[in-house]
PDB file of C-alpha atoms in Angstrom:
ATOM      1  CA  UNK A 402       0.125   0.220  -0.170  1.00 57.00           C
ATOM      2  CA  UNK A 403       1.392   3.232  -1.125  1.00 80.00           C
ATOM      3  CA  UNK A 404       1.948   5.877   1.909  1.00 95.00           C
ATOM      4  CA  UNK A 405       0.687   9.543   1.957  1.00 97.00           C
ATOM      5  CA  UNK A 406       1.925  12.572   3.351  1.00 98.00           C
ATOM      6  CA  UNK A 407      -0.173  15.661   4.317  1.00 98.00           C
ATOM      7  CA  UNK A 408       1.494  18.975   4.203  1.00 97.00           C
ATOM      8  CA  UNK A 409      -0.392  22.308   4.901  1.00 94.00           C
ATOM      9  CA  UNK A 410       0.507  25.598   3.162  1.00 94.00           C
ATOM     10  CA  UNK A 411      -0.817  29.302   3.031  1.00 91.00           C
ATOM     11  CA  UNK A 412       1.371  30.543   0.477  1.00 90.00           C
ATOM     12  CA  UNK A 413       3.868  32.315   3.502  1.00 89.00           C
ATOM     13  CA  UNK A 414       7.540  31.625   2.840  1.00 91.00           C
ATOM     14  CA  UNK A 415       7.380  29.246   6.135  1.00 90.00           C
ATOM     15  CA  UNK A 416       4.962  26.837   4.919  1.00 91.00           C
ATOM     16  CA  UNK A 417       7.003  26.919   1.681  1.00 94.00           C
ATOM     17  CA  UNK A 418       9.862  25.615   4.038  1.00 94.00           C
ATOM     18  CA  UNK A 419       7.622  22.991   5.409  1.00 95.00           C
ATOM     19  CA  UNK A 420       6.217  21.730   1.597  1.00 96.00           C
ATOM     20  CA  UNK A 421      10.132  21.419   0.610  1.00 96.00           C
ATOM     21  CA  UNK A 422      10.682  19.094   3.744  1.00 97.00           C
ATOM     22  CA  UNK A 423       7.582  17.078   2.946  1.00 97.00           C
ATOM     23  CA  UNK A 424       8.306  16.737  -0.840  1.00 97.00           C
ATOM     24  CA  UNK A 425      11.821  15.491   0.251  1.00 96.00           C
ATOM     25  CA  UNK A 426      10.238  13.119   2.342  1.00 97.00           C
ATOM     26  CA  UNK A 427       7.921  12.044   0.214  1.00 97.00           C
ATOM     27  CA  UNK A 428      10.870  11.251  -2.525  1.00 96.00           C
ATOM     28  CA  UNK A 429      12.689   9.144   0.001  1.00 95.00           C
ATOM     29  CA  UNK A 430       9.686   7.071   1.020  1.00 94.00           C
ATOM     30  CA  UNK A 431       8.397   6.617  -2.688  1.00 95.00           C
ATOM     31  CA  UNK A 432       5.193   8.283  -0.724  1.00 96.00           C
ATOM     32  CA  UNK A 433       2.522  10.527  -2.030  1.00 97.00           C
ATOM     33  CA  UNK A 434       2.623  13.800  -1.203  1.00 98.00           C
ATOM     34  CA  UNK A 435      -0.748  15.916  -1.249  1.00 98.00           C
ATOM     35  CA  UNK A 436      -0.095  19.897  -0.839  1.00 98.00           C
ATOM     36  CA  UNK A 437      -3.520  21.420   1.423  1.00 96.00           C
ATOM     37  CA  UNK A 438      -4.757  24.990   1.447  1.00 92.00           C
ATOM     38  CA  UNK A 439      -7.180  25.357   3.858  1.00 90.00           C
ATOM     39  CA  UNK A 440     -10.075  28.289   3.444  1.00 86.00           C
ATOM     40  CA  UNK A 441     -12.305  29.349   6.168  1.00 79.00           C
ATOM     41  CA  UNK A 442     -15.015  31.221   4.497  1.00 64.00           C
ATOM     42  CA  UNK A 443     -16.962  30.004   1.057  1.00 63.00           C
ATOM     43  CA  UNK A 444     -17.516  33.767   0.197  1.00 60.00           C
ATOM     44  CA  UNK A 445     -17.568  34.308  -3.694  1.00 56.00           C
ATOM     45  CA  UNK A 446     -17.827  37.854  -5.110  1.00 56.00           C
ATOM     46  CA  UNK A 447     -18.155  39.402  -8.404  1.00 58.00           C
ATOM     47  CA  UNK A 448     -16.100  42.659  -9.162  1.00 58.00           C
ATOM     48  CA  UNK A 449     -16.983  44.707 -12.405  1.00 64.00           C
ATOM     49  CA  UNK A 450     -14.817  47.588 -12.955  1.00 75.00           C
ATOM     50  CA  UNK A 451     -15.776  49.035 -17.052  1.00 73.00           C
ATOM     51  CA  UNK A 452     -16.423  46.130 -18.807  1.00 72.00           C
ATOM     52  CA  UNK A 453     -13.978  43.680 -17.251  1.00 66.00           C
ATOM     53  CA  UNK A 454     -15.594  40.986 -14.785  1.00 57.00           C
ATOM     54  CA  UNK A 455     -13.607  39.032 -12.654  1.00 52.00           C
ATOM     55  CA  UNK A 456     -15.247  35.980 -10.249  1.00 50.00           C
ATOM     56  CA  UNK A 457     -13.401  36.148  -6.694  1.00 50.00           C
ATOM     57  CA  UNK A 458     -13.672  32.693  -4.927  1.00 52.00           C
ATOM     58  CA  UNK A 459     -12.117  31.460  -1.608  1.00 70.00           C
ATOM     59  CA  UNK A 460     -12.321  28.038  -2.635  1.00 78.00           C
ATOM     60  CA  UNK A 461     -10.645  28.586  -5.816  1.00 81.00           C
ATOM     61  CA  UNK A 462      -8.493  31.033  -4.784  1.00 84.00           C
ATOM     62  CA  UNK A 463      -7.095  28.177  -1.766  1.00 86.00           C
ATOM     63  CA  UNK A 464      -6.725  25.731  -4.680  1.00 89.00           C
ATOM     64  CA  UNK A 465      -4.514  27.974  -6.685  1.00 91.00           C
ATOM     65  CA  UNK A 466      -2.538  28.518  -3.636  1.00 92.00           C
ATOM     66  CA  UNK A 467      -2.023  24.939  -3.365  1.00 95.00           C
ATOM     67  CA  UNK A 468      -1.382  24.338  -6.601  1.00 96.00           C
ATOM     68  CA  UNK A 469       1.290  26.960  -6.986  1.00 95.00           C
ATOM     69  CA  UNK A 470       3.318  25.589  -4.338  1.00 96.00           C
ATOM     70  CA  UNK A 471       2.876  21.535  -5.693  1.00 97.00           C
ATOM     71  CA  UNK A 472       3.872  23.195  -9.003  1.00 97.00           C
ATOM     72  CA  UNK A 473       6.931  24.234  -7.524  1.00 96.00           C
ATOM     73  CA  UNK A 474       7.104  21.166  -5.765  1.00 97.00           C
ATOM     74  CA  UNK A 475       7.200  19.145  -9.071  1.00 96.00           C
ATOM     75  CA  UNK A 476      10.351  20.718 -10.270  1.00 95.00           C
ATOM     76  CA  UNK A 477      12.542  20.356  -7.678  1.00 94.00           C
ATOM     77  CA  UNK A 478      11.350  16.938  -6.909  1.00 94.00           C
ATOM     78  CA  UNK A 479      10.461  15.285 -10.219  1.00 93.00           C
ATOM     79  CA  UNK A 480      10.301  12.031  -9.017  1.00 92.00           C
ATOM     80  CA  UNK A 481       7.489  12.589  -6.072  1.00 92.00           C
ATOM     81  CA  UNK A 482       4.257  11.948  -6.805  1.00 96.00           C
ATOM     82  CA  UNK A 483       2.715  15.568  -5.754  1.00 97.00           C
ATOM     83  CA  UNK A 484      -1.067  16.710  -5.872  1.00 97.00           C
ATOM     84  CA  UNK A 485      -2.955  19.626  -4.355  1.00 97.00           C
ATOM     85  CA  UNK A 486      -6.137  20.084  -2.721  1.00 95.00           C
ATOM     86  CA  UNK A 487      -8.054  22.580  -1.052  1.00 92.00           C
ATOM     87  CA  UNK A 488     -10.706  22.226   1.980  1.00 92.00           C
ATOM     88  CA  UNK A 489     -13.179  24.866   3.771  1.00 89.00           C
ATOM     89  CA  UNK A 490     -12.581  25.015   7.626  1.00 90.00           C
ATOM     90  CA  UNK A 491      -9.853  25.990  10.084  1.00 91.00           C
ATOM     91  CA  UNK A 492      -6.106  24.569   8.806  1.00 91.00           C
ATOM     92  CA  UNK A 493      -5.660  22.400  11.836  1.00 93.00           C
ATOM     93  CA  UNK A 494      -8.872  20.320  11.295  1.00 94.00           C
ATOM     94  CA  UNK A 495      -8.678  20.420   7.319  1.00 94.00           C
ATOM     95  CA  UNK A 496      -5.319  18.445   7.834  1.00 96.00           C
ATOM     96  CA  UNK A 497      -6.234  16.211  10.322  1.00 97.00           C
ATOM     97  CA  UNK A 498      -9.759  15.827   8.379  1.00 97.00           C
ATOM     98  CA  UNK A 499      -7.348  14.925   5.393  1.00 96.00           C
ATOM     99  CA  UNK A 500      -5.186  12.929   6.847  1.00 97.00           C
ATOM    100  CA  UNK A 501      -8.150  10.509   7.997  1.00 97.00           C
ATOM    101  CA  UNK A 502     -10.087  11.120   4.965  1.00 96.00           C
ATOM    102  CA  UNK A 503      -6.845  10.057   2.789  1.00 96.00           C
ATOM    103  CA  UNK A 504      -5.475   7.345   5.744  1.00 97.00           C
ATOM    104  CA  UNK A 505      -2.059   9.126   5.301  1.00 98.00           C
ATOM    105  CA  UNK A 506       1.082   8.196   7.607  1.00 97.00           C
ATOM    106  CA  UNK A 507       2.289  11.572   8.300  1.00 98.00           C
ATOM    107  CA  UNK A 508       1.442  15.305   8.394  1.00 97.00           C
ATOM    108  CA  UNK A 509       3.890  17.630   8.043  1.00 96.00           C
ATOM    109  CA  UNK A 510       4.001  21.016   9.449  1.00 93.00           C
ATOM    110  CA  UNK A 511       5.642  24.377  10.416  1.00 89.00           C
ATOM    111  CA  UNK A 512       6.253  25.558  13.468  1.00 85.00           C
ATOM    112  CA  UNK A 513       5.021  28.884  13.353  1.00 74.00           C
ATOM    113  CA  UNK A 514       3.108  30.218  16.290  1.00 55.00           C
ATOM    114  CA  UNK A 515       4.718  27.337  18.601  1.00 45.00           C
ATOM    115  CA  UNK A 516       6.781  30.221  20.554  1.00 49.00           C
ATOM    116  CA  UNK A 517       6.042  33.554  22.335  1.00 48.00           C
ATOM    117  CA  UNK A 518       1.980  34.474  22.317  1.00 42.00           C
ATOM    118  CA  UNK A 519       1.363  31.875  20.023  1.00 44.00           C
ATOM    119  CA  UNK A 520       2.684  29.086  22.567  1.00 47.00           C
ATOM    120  CA  UNK A 521      -0.256  30.384  25.049  1.00 42.00           C
ATOM    121  CA  UNK A 522      -2.694  30.608  22.389  1.00 39.00           C
ATOM    122  CA  UNK A 523      -1.913  27.400  20.287  1.00 50.00           C
ATOM    123  CA  UNK A 524      -0.980  27.124  17.025  1.00 80.00           C
ATOM    124  CA  UNK A 525      -1.230  24.786  13.927  1.00 87.00           C
ATOM    125  CA  UNK A 526       1.408  22.591  14.897  1.00 88.00           C
ATOM    126  CA  UNK A 527       0.465  21.960  18.323  1.00 87.00           C
ATOM    127  CA  UNK A 528      -3.502  21.543  17.261  1.00 89.00           C
ATOM    128  CA  UNK A 529      -2.446  18.763  14.529  1.00 93.00           C
ATOM    129  CA  UNK A 530      -0.123  16.716  16.799  1.00 90.00           C
ATOM    130  CA  UNK A 531      -2.571  16.759  19.485  1.00 91.00           C
ATOM    131  CA  UNK A 532      -5.655  15.767  17.182  1.00 94.00           C
ATOM    132  CA  UNK A 533      -3.668  13.546  14.101  1.00 96.00           C
ATOM    133  CA  UNK A 534      -4.508  10.080  13.664  1.00 96.00           C
ATOM    134  CA  UNK A 535      -1.206   9.776  11.577  1.00 97.00           C
ATOM    135  CA  UNK A 536       2.347  11.019  12.784  1.00 96.00           C
ATOM    136  CA  UNK A 537       3.128  14.385  12.883  1.00 95.00           C
ATOM    137  CA  UNK A 538       7.085  16.037  11.534  1.00 95.00           C
ATOM    138  CA  UNK A 539       7.179  19.291  12.603  1.00 92.00           C
ATOM    139  CA  UNK A 540       9.485  21.325  10.072  1.00 92.00           C
ATOM    140  CA  UNK A 541      11.543  24.207  12.118  1.00 88.00           C
ATOM    141  CA  UNK A 542      10.513  27.007   9.755  1.00 84.00           C
ATOM    142  CA  UNK A 543      10.780  29.872  12.088  1.00 76.00           C
ATOM    143  CA  UNK A 544      14.087  29.918  14.479  1.00 68.00           C
TER     144      UNK A 544
END
């Protein structure tokens, strides 16, 4: 049975670092990597300026963030099996739910929010570590 690794991204530099580490791990394990972005609202707005019309959709934007990250990882780790996904909810809940749904063996997250006030209030990494149905690898993305 092929193994699956989940990594959460939000477009930030620190999330990119976690995703890069996840891609290297996936390559070494011959596992599939699923790059996941959460979106907390399902807003869709139509913006018209002159004759131009844009549709701004939170789910679509989240999907684009995940796919952009996945596309970059496919370049640096060409042998890795990498897919992208977006889901509605808080990041920690989305990562845990996706890990459960895909029967993942590992969730990779960055350590943002694990210091200072974030340590008291909680972080995505801390929440995931407590609720994950599988192993959690916390990448040191912030010193």
